[in-house]
Amino acid sequence: MKETVKIKSKKLNVFYGEKKALSNINLEIPERKVTSLIGPSGCGKSTFLRCLNRMNDSIEICKVEGQIFVDEQNIYEKNLDPVLLRARIGMVFQKPNPFPKSIFENVAYGPKIHGLANSGDELNNLVEVSLKKAGLYDEVKDRIDEPGTSLSGGQQQRLCIARAIAVSPEVILMDEPCSALDPIATAKIEELIDELSKNYTIVIVTHSMQQAARVSNQTAFFHMGSLIEVGKTEDVFSMPKEKKTQDYITGKIG
Amino acid sequence: MKEHIVSNYDEDLNSLKSNLVEMGLNCEKQLFHAINITRIINIAKANEIITNDDEIDAQETKIRELATITLSKRQPLADDLRKIIISLKISSILERIGDHASNIAGRILHVKKAPENYLTDSIYQLGQLVLKNFSKALSSYDQESQKIAQIVPAEDVTINSVYETCFREHLHLMMEEPKILGFCTQMLFIAKELERIGDLSKVISKEVIYNLKGKLVKR
């Protein structure tokens, strides 16, 4: 069965002022699969991720050329509202960043501003379902009004995932979501990624080769602003086609 | 060949390889002596071969430990991972080959001496072919050479047909001279041990190709 393409970048070039950060990226991201972006620091993988929900718009010197299609719609079209786009394409960051509000409010905030719940009950239900999907509900159900920041790092990260899920996105972008977490919290997030991929398209930037190998279906390797290789994760990590990929994933120089 | 950023990683992989090559050479030596005593029976040598097999077993254990430590320390990927996987596989094959050499020595201890009218040296000749092909399989690993590895399965076809000839020859000998039936039976068991070593050499060569190409070769 052929996979449906959810996101497609075409001839994508990104500049930070004079500096070219991404060069001619053509990448297809399959729907309801996990795609991991790997590569050394400064290779452009996070820049690429941020292009997918126009997070780069807020950086003044950043210029994006080319096209990114989400379901055949070019997200860089002039009349497209980036706020609505970001409801469809949620993001989870490296450092958990809950709002300085209660656990409930953290999750309820998005549905409120997007008018996704018509009543208090509906909102309560939406928060509960989102927390459940993020695998956090059982741990926080008795202290839902406590501040989000009172949770542990791993719980905070799952709260951020619940917050992203609450607005019913189609895509979840994750920028090194486990780099600030201990191995147990990491395992819980990885388990969650696996579960979420049944309903959402997930793109994850990670520095851990093993994590990419564990969680993703497709892996893309970036190097100095170029996409060097993309393929099925098991192929990229067992028999990469490109020498550069092989050297990177096995930690070689020379 | 590029080196790892962490130089200890290279040392781990090199140590694994040198241990495996050493184990292979030990097997080669055992096999060499085992084949020799099929032509000129030497009881002392046979006992020595059986005793030395313990050393090969210990070498396998050491390789397994090294491989386990390297896997857990480095969490290797791609060609590094394959190098470790094949070292485990090949060391276990070498251990089997060591057992076969030891079994040959055991058969020799059993027969004690050759009957005077047993004049053929076909088992010894079979052994020479097997030894040569085993050495090739070992070199293909040591030199990481696909070219050498590809020769091994082709040579094994010859070994199998020589084994068949050897088998028929002994059947005739036994029919002609029932007094040497017991001796010939032991020699046929030895021929079977040699034929197995031929097969195992082929498996080694396929592991070498897997390491280099990343794809398993059909048996």
XYZ file of C-alpha atoms in Angstrom:
473
model
C 0.000 0.000 0.000
C 1.356 3.374 -0.969
C 1.729 5.862 1.833
C -0.150 9.133 1.670
C 2.120 12.139 1.700
C 1.097 14.629 4.397
C 3.810 17.235 3.964
C 5.943 17.906 0.937
C 8.735 20.455 0.644
C 9.745 21.587 -2.821
C 12.982 23.385 -3.612
C 13.035 24.845 -0.120
C 15.792 27.385 0.548
C 16.118 29.213 3.838
C 18.399 32.165 4.561
C 19.287 33.845 7.828
C 20.417 37.189 6.448
C 23.230 36.382 4.050
C 23.746 32.895 5.406
C 22.025 30.050 3.608
C 20.688 27.638 6.221
C 18.855 25.200 3.931
C 19.548 24.467 0.327
C 17.082 22.965 -2.112
C 15.261 20.610 0.257
C 12.811 18.239 -1.397
C 11.324 15.986 1.228
C 8.088 14.077 1.544
C 6.680 13.265 4.972
C 4.200 10.382 5.076
C 0.901 10.678 6.915
C 0.470 8.990 10.314
C 4.101 7.949 10.410
C 7.069 9.153 12.414
C 9.802 10.916 10.469
C 13.026 11.715 12.264
C 15.423 14.428 11.184
C 19.022 13.773 12.154
C 22.316 15.515 11.547
C 25.066 17.431 13.341
C 24.357 20.758 15.067
C 23.827 23.542 12.560
C 22.885 21.175 9.739
C 19.477 22.788 9.287
C 17.222 20.083 10.703
C 15.588 22.367 13.301
C 15.305 25.148 10.711
C 13.475 22.722 8.455
C 11.175 21.656 11.295
C 10.371 25.287 12.089
C 9.479 25.945 8.464
C 6.751 23.337 8.673
C 4.524 25.493 10.885
C 6.054 28.842 9.935
C 7.748 29.340 13.288
C 10.516 31.055 11.355
C 8.158 33.892 10.449
C 8.951 35.514 13.770
C 12.655 35.723 12.943
C 13.098 38.946 11.032
C 16.224 38.064 9.079
C 14.854 34.661 8.061
C 13.827 34.357 4.415
C 12.094 31.269 3.053
C 12.054 30.396 -0.661
C 10.309 27.472 -2.279
C 7.154 25.705 -1.213
C 5.864 23.505 1.552
C 2.633 21.687 0.930
C 0.440 20.295 3.673
C -2.284 18.238 2.007
C -1.583 19.912 -1.336
C -1.923 23.395 0.195
C 1.121 25.647 0.077
C 1.537 26.919 3.631
C 3.617 29.880 2.449
C 0.683 31.313 0.485
C 0.133 34.987 1.290
C -3.448 34.703 2.581
C -2.776 31.772 4.910
C -3.135 32.548 8.619
C -0.101 31.147 10.473
C -2.058 30.961 13.742
C -4.591 28.587 12.192
C -1.741 26.669 10.597
C -0.106 26.191 13.998
C -3.340 24.746 15.358
C -3.112 22.128 12.608
C 0.592 21.643 13.103
C 1.506 21.604 16.780
C 4.957 21.794 18.240
C 6.781 20.411 21.254
C 10.105 21.947 22.202
C 13.385 20.759 23.639
C 12.741 22.256 27.047
C 9.271 21.657 28.466
C 7.575 25.070 28.513
C 4.238 24.894 30.311
C 2.395 28.188 30.786
C 2.598 29.553 34.342
C -0.954 28.366 34.906
C -2.676 25.278 36.253
C -2.360 21.889 34.558
C -5.979 22.251 33.444
C -5.476 25.739 32.026
C -2.392 24.648 30.128
C -4.415 22.145 28.147
C -7.622 24.197 28.000
C -5.935 27.340 26.669
C -5.680 26.259 23.022
C -9.251 24.929 22.688
C -10.513 28.129 24.341
C -8.812 30.548 21.963
C -9.731 28.465 18.958
C -13.330 28.074 20.190
C -13.198 24.294 20.102
C -15.426 23.729 23.149
C -18.988 24.992 23.392
C -19.518 24.346 27.075
C -17.644 23.864 30.306
C -18.368 20.147 30.243
C -17.091 19.851 26.722
C -13.910 21.644 27.709
C -13.439 19.419 30.771
C -13.881 16.411 28.578
C -11.422 17.696 25.977
C -8.794 18.337 28.642
C -9.294 14.869 30.101
C -9.061 13.169 26.706
C -5.934 15.150 25.780
C -4.242 14.314 29.080
C -5.164 10.664 28.587
C -3.765 10.634 25.071
C -0.553 12.138 26.406
C -0.392 9.370 29.020
C -0.498 11.891 31.857
C -4.080 11.768 33.112
C -3.654 9.122 35.824
C -0.663 10.942 37.255
C -2.343 14.363 37.482
C -6.095 13.769 37.790
C -6.096 14.570 41.523
C -4.153 17.807 41.178
C -5.430 19.221 37.940
C -5.564 22.743 39.428
C -1.965 22.764 40.560
C 0.521 24.744 38.485
C 1.895 22.987 35.405
C 5.364 23.944 36.531
C 4.963 21.805 39.676
C 5.269 18.649 37.585
C 8.514 16.779 36.916
C 10.397 17.452 33.660
C 9.034 14.369 31.941
C 5.484 15.130 33.102
C 5.841 18.740 31.942
C 6.896 17.509 28.513
C 3.864 15.229 28.343
C 1.736 18.194 29.465
C 3.111 20.143 26.497
C 2.183 17.216 24.253
C -1.327 17.175 25.767
C -1.529 20.928 25.114
C -0.541 20.356 21.487
C -3.050 17.518 21.088
C -5.922 19.525 22.643
C -6.427 21.616 19.509
C -6.746 18.455 17.356
C -3.700 18.958 15.189
C -2.898 16.818 12.176
C 0.841 17.050 12.611
C 3.019 17.197 15.718
C 6.526 18.604 15.395
C 9.003 17.707 18.114
C 12.315 19.471 18.507
C 14.549 17.204 20.598
C 11.699 16.486 22.998
C 13.722 14.181 25.242
C 17.075 15.924 25.441
C 16.268 17.395 28.864
C 14.723 14.198 30.241
C 16.031 11.199 32.145
C 15.908 7.719 30.548
C 12.599 6.735 32.161
C 10.838 9.940 31.131
C 12.394 9.488 27.683
C 11.028 5.957 27.423
C 7.548 7.252 28.316
C 7.729 9.918 25.601
C 8.945 7.352 23.071
C 6.100 5.034 23.985
C 3.765 7.980 23.550
C 5.212 8.870 20.131
C 4.533 5.326 19.021
C 0.942 5.550 20.251
C 0.340 9.018 18.783
C 1.620 8.015 15.363
C -1.588 6.024 14.863
C -3.513 9.294 14.619
C -0.981 11.997 13.920
C 1.862 12.669 11.536
C 4.956 13.185 13.644
C 8.218 14.865 12.713
C 10.948 14.674 15.329
C 14.382 16.245 15.479
C 16.732 14.202 17.603
C 20.421 13.992 18.355
C 20.127 10.413 19.508
C 20.651 7.961 16.666
C 19.250 5.205 18.837
C 16.115 7.220 19.495
C 15.644 7.887 15.783
C 16.147 4.181 15.110
C 13.642 3.250 17.818
C 10.787 5.645 17.161
C 10.723 6.561 13.491
C 9.545 4.947 10.269
C 11.433 7.335 8.025
C 14.742 9.046 8.660
C 16.189 12.065 6.912
C 19.841 12.993 7.325
C 20.801 16.663 6.956
C 24.334 17.955 6.597
C 25.423 21.573 6.143
C 22.011 22.694 5.006
C 21.457 19.897 2.524
C 19.306 16.801 2.682
C 21.851 14.036 2.158
C 19.698 10.962 2.447
C 16.165 9.981 3.275
C 14.760 6.494 3.506
C 13.158 3.851 5.659
C 14.691 4.051 9.124
C 15.846 0.426 9.132
C 17.674 0.960 5.835
C 19.291 4.242 6.843
C 20.631 2.767 10.082
C 21.664 -0.620 8.766
C 22.913 0.121 5.274
C 22.983 3.841 4.510
C 23.419 4.679 0.838
C 25.612 7.712 1.407
C 29.103 7.653 2.897
C 28.364 10.888 4.790
C 25.371 9.267 6.495
C 27.394 6.194 7.415
C 30.187 8.315 8.896
C 27.733 10.392 10.897
C 25.668 7.580 12.365
C 28.721 5.513 13.266
C 30.602 8.518 14.674
C 33.566 8.624 12.315
C 35.895 11.350 11.125
C 38.909 11.569 8.801
C 39.383 3.685 6.478
C 37.906 6.446 8.598
C 38.382 6.313 12.319
C 35.829 6.868 15.026
C 35.832 10.166 16.885
C 36.111 8.083 20.043
C 39.374 6.225 19.475
C 38.572 3.617 22.146
C 35.714 2.514 19.923
C 38.218 1.605 17.187
C 40.291 -0.217 19.776
C 37.236 -2.217 20.881
C 36.433 -3.252 17.311
C 40.082 -4.011 16.530
C 40.409 -6.107 19.646
C 37.297 -8.060 18.690
C 38.725 -8.718 15.252
C 42.198 -9.702 16.422
C 40.713 -12.075 18.988
C 38.581 -13.688 16.309
C 41.498 -14.029 13.887
C 43.553 -15.574 16.683
C 40.758 -18.035 17.398
C 40.568 -18.844 13.683
C 44.302 -19.507 13.517
C 44.010 -21.774 16.518
C 41.255 -23.743 14.750
C 43.369 -23.890 11.610
C 46.254 -25.362 13.613
C 43.972 -27.923 15.272
C 42.494 -28.863 11.928
C 45.938 -29.150 10.340
C 47.067 -31.635 12.998
C 43.759 -33.534 12.944
C 44.041 -34.061 9.195
C 47.690 -35.118 9.466
C 46.934 -37.852 11.972
C 44.382 -39.388 9.595
C 47.339 -40.315 7.359
C 49.992 -41.095 9.959
C 48.251 -42.059 13.167
C 49.696 -40.286 16.193
C 47.999 -40.987 19.520
C 49.915 -38.345 21.463
C 48.921 -35.715 18.903
C 45.283 -36.841 19.023
C 45.248 -36.373 22.799
C 46.875 -32.982 22.417
C 44.172 -31.878 19.934
C 41.417 -32.910 22.345
C 43.025 -31.027 25.219
C 43.601 -27.895 23.150
C 39.923 -27.661 22.251
C 39.313 -26.121 25.683
C 41.399 -23.164 24.587
C 39.123 -22.585 21.581
C 36.055 -22.716 23.817
C 37.647 -20.130 26.096
C 38.383 -17.914 23.103
C 34.737 -18.042 22.077
C 33.667 -16.986 25.563
C 36.113 -14.095 25.486
C 34.789 -12.879 22.110
C 31.250 -13.073 23.388
C 32.179 -10.958 26.390
C 34.013 -8.398 24.242
C 31.079 -8.198 21.819
C 28.559 -7.759 24.641
C 30.600 -4.999 26.257
C 31.070 -3.206 22.924
C 27.362 -3.439 22.131
C 26.355 -1.992 25.477
C 29.039 0.701 25.532
C 28.782 1.927 21.954
C 25.269 1.052 20.790
C 26.675 0.579 17.297
C 24.882 1.115 14.009
C 25.377 0.180 10.349
C 28.750 -1.459 9.530
C 29.942 -1.266 13.145
C 26.900 -3.226 14.264
C 27.415 -5.815 11.542
C 31.060 -6.273 12.549
C 29.962 -7.201 16.046
C 27.086 -9.392 14.912
C 29.344 -11.409 12.598
C 32.033 -11.747 15.250
C 29.462 -13.493 17.445
C 28.282 -15.675 14.609
C 31.748 -16.562 13.295
C 33.143 -17.283 16.762
C 30.337 -19.757 17.314
C 31.090 -21.392 13.939
C 34.787 -21.582 14.818
C 33.907 -23.241 18.097
C 31.971 -25.867 16.105
C 34.914 -26.359 13.756
C 37.147 -26.839 16.803
C 34.727 -29.535 18.000
C 34.878 -31.284 14.625
C 38.695 -31.294 14.741
C 38.516 -32.698 18.234
C 36.006 -35.351 17.095
C 38.418 -36.430 14.358
C 41.127 -36.848 17.005
C 38.646 -38.881 19.081
C 38.027 -41.249 16.155
C 41.769 -41.697 15.718
C 42.108 -42.607 19.413
C 39.380 -45.154 18.826
C 41.020 -46.913 15.862
C 44.534 -46.717 17.379
C 46.248 -47.937 14.221
C 45.518 -48.403 10.534
C 45.142 -51.920 9.060
C 48.027 -52.838 6.776
C 45.800 -53.292 3.745
C 44.217 -49.865 4.127
C 46.221 -48.005 1.505
C 44.124 -45.067 0.385
C 44.853 -41.513 1.507
C 41.613 -40.068 0.073
C 40.439 -38.815 3.493
C 43.705 -36.958 3.944
C 43.282 -35.435 0.456
C 39.709 -34.406 1.329
C 41.096 -32.867 4.504
C 43.637 -30.849 2.543
C 40.874 -29.336 0.396
C 38.808 -28.572 3.487
C 41.771 -26.992 5.270
C 42.588 -24.843 2.257
C 39.023 -23.607 1.932
C 38.755 -22.914 5.651
C 41.938 -20.830 5.437
C 40.417 -18.876 2.552
C 37.254 -18.185 4.560
C 39.437 -16.975 7.424
C 41.499 -14.720 5.110
C 38.340 -13.249 3.624
C 37.350 -12.197 7.148
C 40.797 -10.927 8.052
C 41.204 -8.949 4.830
C 37.516 -7.998 4.574
C 37.654 -9.277 1.006
C 34.485 -10.059 -0.882
C 36.610 -11.441 -3.707
C 38.149 -14.159 -1.521
C 34.826 -14.826 0.239
C 33.134 -15.560 -3.071
C 35.628 -18.321 -3.920
C 34.756 -20.346 -0.796
C 31.230 -21.584 -1.732
C 32.469 -22.578 -5.207
C 35.307 -24.628 -3.698
C 32.864 -26.279 -1.317
C 31.079 -27.821 -4.314
C 34.338 -29.599 -5.164
C 34.734 -30.685 -1.532
C 31.256 -32.219 -1.566
C 31.965 -34.236 -4.686
C 35.314 -35.429 -3.301
C 33.466 -36.430 -0.129
C 30.990 -38.481 -2.206
C 33.863 -40.216 -4.009
C 35.570 -40.896 -0.712
C 32.350 -42.376 0.671
C 31.891 -44.736 -2.297
C 35.547 -45.757 -2.191
C 35.213 -46.788 1.447
C 32.004 -48.705 0.763
C 33.909 -50.733 -1.815
C 36.804 -51.267 0.581
C 34.429 -52.537 3.247
C 32.698 -54.885 0.846
C 36.001 -56.271 -0.375
C 37.586 -56.627 3.030
C 35.086 -57.034 5.897
C 37.972 -57.171 8.407
C 38.587 -53.464 8.013
C 34.901 -52.634 8.335
C 35.301 -51.103 11.801
C 38.268 -48.990 10.759
C 36.574 -47.794 7.561
C 33.440 -46.842 9.460
C 35.523 -44.591 11.722
C 37.207 -43.110 8.647
C 33.807 -42.393 7.126
C 32.810 -40.568 10.279
C 35.984 -38.526 9.906
C 35.089 -37.767 6.288
C 31.701 -36.537 7.487
C 33.362 -34.269 10.066
C 35.494 -32.806 7.275
C 32.510 -32.294 5.010
C 30.768 -30.387 7.825
C 33.814 -28.145 8.253
C 33.557 -27.440 4.520
C 29.958 -26.282 4.986
C 30.848 -24.150 7.988
C 33.654 -22.440 6.031
C 31.028 -21.504 3.490
C 28.862 -19.974 6.215
C 31.842 -17.902 7.416
C 32.364 -16.558 3.897
C 28.700 -15.591 3.693
C 28.935 -13.712 6.973
C 31.918 -11.821 5.549
C 29.860 -10.809 2.504
C 26.995 -9.781 4.793
C 29.372 -7.544 6.706
C 30.609 -5.887 3.533
C 27.365 -5.608 1.587
C 24.827 -5.340 4.391
C 22.667 -8.049 2.869
C 22.355 -11.677 3.850
C 23.395 -14.169 1.184
C 21.101 -17.150 0.714
C 22.454 -20.391 2.062
